[in-house]
CSV table of C-alpha atoms and ligand atoms in Angstrom, one decimal:
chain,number,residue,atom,x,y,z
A,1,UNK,CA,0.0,0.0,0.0
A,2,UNK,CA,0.9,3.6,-0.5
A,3,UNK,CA,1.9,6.1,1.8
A,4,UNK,CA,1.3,10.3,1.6
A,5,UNK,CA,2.3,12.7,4.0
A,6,UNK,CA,-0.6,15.3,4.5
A,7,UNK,CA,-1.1,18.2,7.0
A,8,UNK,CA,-3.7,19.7,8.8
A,9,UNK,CA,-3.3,23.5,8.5
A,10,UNK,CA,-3.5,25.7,10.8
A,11,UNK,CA,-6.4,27.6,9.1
A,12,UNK,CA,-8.4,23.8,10.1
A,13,UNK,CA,-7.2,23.1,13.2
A,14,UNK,CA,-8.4,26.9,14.6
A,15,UNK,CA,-11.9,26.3,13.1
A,16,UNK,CA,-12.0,22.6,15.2
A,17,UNK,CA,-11.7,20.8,11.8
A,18,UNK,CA,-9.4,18.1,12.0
A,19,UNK,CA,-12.2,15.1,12.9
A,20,UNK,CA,-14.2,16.7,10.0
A,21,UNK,CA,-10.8,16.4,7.7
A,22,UNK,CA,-10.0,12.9,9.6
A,23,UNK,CA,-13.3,11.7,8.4
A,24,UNK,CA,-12.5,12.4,4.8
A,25,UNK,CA,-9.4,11.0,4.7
A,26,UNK,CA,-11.2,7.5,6.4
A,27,UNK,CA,-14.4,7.4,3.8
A,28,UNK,CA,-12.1,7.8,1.2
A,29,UNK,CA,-9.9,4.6,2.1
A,30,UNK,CA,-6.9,6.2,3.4
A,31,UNK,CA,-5.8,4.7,6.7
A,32,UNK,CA,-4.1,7.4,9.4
A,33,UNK,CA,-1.2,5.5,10.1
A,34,UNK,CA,1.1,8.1,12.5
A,35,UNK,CA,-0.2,11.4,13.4
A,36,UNK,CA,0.7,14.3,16.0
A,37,UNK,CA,-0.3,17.9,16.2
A,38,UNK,CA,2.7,20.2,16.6
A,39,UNK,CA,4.0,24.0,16.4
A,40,UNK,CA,6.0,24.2,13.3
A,41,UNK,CA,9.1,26.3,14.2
A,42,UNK,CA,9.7,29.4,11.2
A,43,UNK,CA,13.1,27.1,10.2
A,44,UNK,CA,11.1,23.9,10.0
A,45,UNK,CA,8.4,25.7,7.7
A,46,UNK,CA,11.4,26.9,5.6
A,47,UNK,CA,13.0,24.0,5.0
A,48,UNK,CA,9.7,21.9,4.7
A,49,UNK,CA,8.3,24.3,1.8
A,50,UNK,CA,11.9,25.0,0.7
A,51,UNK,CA,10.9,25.0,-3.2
A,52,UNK,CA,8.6,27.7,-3.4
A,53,UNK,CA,11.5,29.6,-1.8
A,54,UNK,CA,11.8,31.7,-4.7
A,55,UNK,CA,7.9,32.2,-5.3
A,56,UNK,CA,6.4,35.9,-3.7
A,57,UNK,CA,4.1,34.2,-1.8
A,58,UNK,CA,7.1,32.1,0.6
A,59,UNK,CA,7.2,34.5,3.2
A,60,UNK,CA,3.4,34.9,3.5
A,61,UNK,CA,2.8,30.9,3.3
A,62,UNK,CA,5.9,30.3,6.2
A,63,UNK,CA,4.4,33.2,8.7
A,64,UNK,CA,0.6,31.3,7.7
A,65,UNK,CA,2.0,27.8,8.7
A,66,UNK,CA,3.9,28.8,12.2
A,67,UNK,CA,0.8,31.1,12.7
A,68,UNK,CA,-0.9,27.8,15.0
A,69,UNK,CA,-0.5,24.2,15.6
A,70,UNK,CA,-0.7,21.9,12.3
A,71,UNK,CA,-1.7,17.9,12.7
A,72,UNK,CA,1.1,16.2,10.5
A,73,UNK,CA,0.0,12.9,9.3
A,74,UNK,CA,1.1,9.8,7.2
A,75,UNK,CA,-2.1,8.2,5.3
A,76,UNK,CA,-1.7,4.8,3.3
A,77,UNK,CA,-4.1,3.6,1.1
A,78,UNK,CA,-4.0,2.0,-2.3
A,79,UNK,CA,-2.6,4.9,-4.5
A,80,UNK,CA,-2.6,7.3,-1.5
A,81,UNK,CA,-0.8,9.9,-3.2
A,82,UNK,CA,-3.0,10.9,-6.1
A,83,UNK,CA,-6.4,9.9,-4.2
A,84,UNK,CA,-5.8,12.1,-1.4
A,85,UNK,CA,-4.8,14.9,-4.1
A,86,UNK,CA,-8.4,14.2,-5.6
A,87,UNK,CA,-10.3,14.5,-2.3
A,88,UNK,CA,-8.3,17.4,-1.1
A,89,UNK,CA,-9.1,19.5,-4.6
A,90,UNK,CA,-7.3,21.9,-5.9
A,91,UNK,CA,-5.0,24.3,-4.2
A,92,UNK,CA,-7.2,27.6,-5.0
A,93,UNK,CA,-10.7,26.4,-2.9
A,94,UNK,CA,-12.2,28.8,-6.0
A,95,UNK,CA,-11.0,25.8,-8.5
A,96,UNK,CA,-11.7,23.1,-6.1
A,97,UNK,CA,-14.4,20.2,-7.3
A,98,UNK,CA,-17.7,19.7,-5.0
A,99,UNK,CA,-17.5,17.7,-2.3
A,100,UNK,CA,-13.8,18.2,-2.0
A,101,UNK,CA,-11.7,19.3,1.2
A,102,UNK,CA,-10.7,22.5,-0.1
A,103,UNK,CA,-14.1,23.2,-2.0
A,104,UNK,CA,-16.0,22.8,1.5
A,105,UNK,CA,-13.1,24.1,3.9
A,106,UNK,CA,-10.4,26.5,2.6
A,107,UNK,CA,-10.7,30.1,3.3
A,108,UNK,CA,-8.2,30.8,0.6
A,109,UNK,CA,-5.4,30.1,-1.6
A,110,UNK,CA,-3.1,30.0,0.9
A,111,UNK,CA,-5.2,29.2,4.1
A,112,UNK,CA,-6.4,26.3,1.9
A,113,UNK,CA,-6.5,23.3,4.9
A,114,UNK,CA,-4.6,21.1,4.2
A,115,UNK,CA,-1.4,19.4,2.3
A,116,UNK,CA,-1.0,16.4,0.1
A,117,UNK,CA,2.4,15.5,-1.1
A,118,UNK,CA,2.2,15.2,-4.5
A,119,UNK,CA,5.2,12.5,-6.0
A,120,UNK,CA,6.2,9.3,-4.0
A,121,UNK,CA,10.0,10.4,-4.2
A,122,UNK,CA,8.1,14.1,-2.4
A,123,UNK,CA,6.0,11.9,0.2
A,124,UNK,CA,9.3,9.5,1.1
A,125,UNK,CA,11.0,13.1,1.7
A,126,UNK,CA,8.3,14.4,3.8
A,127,UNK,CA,7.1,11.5,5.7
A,128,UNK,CA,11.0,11.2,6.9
A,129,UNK,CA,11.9,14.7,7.8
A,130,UNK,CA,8.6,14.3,10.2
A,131,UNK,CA,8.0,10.8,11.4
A,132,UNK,CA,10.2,8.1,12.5
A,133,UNK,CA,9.8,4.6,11.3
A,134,UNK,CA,8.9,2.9,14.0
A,135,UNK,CA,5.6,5.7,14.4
A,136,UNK,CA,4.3,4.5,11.3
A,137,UNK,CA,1.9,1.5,12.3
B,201,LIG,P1,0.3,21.6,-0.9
B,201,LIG,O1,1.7,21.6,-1.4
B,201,LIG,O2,0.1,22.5,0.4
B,201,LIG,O3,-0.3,20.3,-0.8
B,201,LIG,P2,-0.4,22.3,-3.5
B,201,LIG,O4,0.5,21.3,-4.0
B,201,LIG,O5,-1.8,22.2,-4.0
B,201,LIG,O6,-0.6,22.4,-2.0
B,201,LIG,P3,1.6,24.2,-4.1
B,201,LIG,O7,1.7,24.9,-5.4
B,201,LIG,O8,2.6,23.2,-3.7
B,201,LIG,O9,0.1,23.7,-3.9
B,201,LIG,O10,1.7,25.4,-3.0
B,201,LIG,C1,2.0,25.1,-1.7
B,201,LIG,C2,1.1,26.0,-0.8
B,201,LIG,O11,1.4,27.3,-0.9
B,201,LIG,C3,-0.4,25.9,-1.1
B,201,LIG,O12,-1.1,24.8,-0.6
B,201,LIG,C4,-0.9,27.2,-0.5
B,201,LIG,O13,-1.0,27.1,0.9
B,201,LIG,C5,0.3,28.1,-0.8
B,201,LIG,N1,0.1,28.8,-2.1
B,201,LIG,C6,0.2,28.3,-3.3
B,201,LIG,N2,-0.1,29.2,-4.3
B,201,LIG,C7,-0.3,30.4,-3.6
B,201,LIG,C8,-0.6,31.7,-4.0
B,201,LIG,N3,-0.8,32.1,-5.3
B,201,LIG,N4,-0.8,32.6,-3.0
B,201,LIG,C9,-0.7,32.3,-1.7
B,201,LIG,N5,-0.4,31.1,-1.3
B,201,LIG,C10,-0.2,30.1,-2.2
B,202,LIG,MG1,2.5,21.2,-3.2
């Protein structure tokens, strides 16, 4: 089975969202595997979005993801990755499909709920600078 790494952004977890999200994530298939609600430190946000360094919205989205706590989870499912891209919808909750996370949740393009990796060689990345091995079960 697939694994993705997703989080719960702060935007969701002010609003009470994350058993609503959680609930998503579970009717769609996907299995919470390791999960744990932290305070992402400014250097941690950096480093974890460190490819949109050079894009004008980097400092805006870092000071939006150490702005509250954030539930960082690992979700496995039979082709996690992409399914949990579909259900989350697009990044702009204005694009986003019905029925879909973002569609239903987001406030905005950036306070948009939640994130899905979006490659296996990303998800590998981001599961590992997070979790352990032995929290995955
Ligand atoms: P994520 O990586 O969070 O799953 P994504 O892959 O749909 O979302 P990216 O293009 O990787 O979107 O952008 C990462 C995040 O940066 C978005 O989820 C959003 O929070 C923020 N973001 C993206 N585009 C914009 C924008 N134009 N203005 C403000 N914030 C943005
Ligand atoms: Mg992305």
């Amino acid at each position: 089975l697939e694994r993705t790494f997703s989080i719960i952004k702060p935007d969701a977890t002010r609003r009470n969202l994350t058993g609503k999200i959680n609930a998503r994530f579970e009717e769609a298939g996907l299995r919470i595997v390791a999960q744990r609600r932290i305070w992402m430190t400014q250097a941690q946000a950096e480093t974890f979005y460190g490819v949109h360094k050079e894009r004008p919205f980097f400092n805006s989205l870092v000071a939006f993801m150490t702005s509250g706590p954030v539930v960082v989870q690992v979700l496995e499912g039979e082709g996690a990755i992409a399914r949990n891209r579909e259900i989350m919808g697009a990044t702009n909750p204005a694009n986003a499909a019905a029925g879909t996370i973002r569609k239903d949740f987001a406030e905005s393009v950036e306070a948009n709920s939640v994130h899905g990796s979006d490659s296996p060689e990303n998800a590998a990345i981001e599961i590992a600078y997070f979790f352990a091995g032995h929290e995955l079960v």
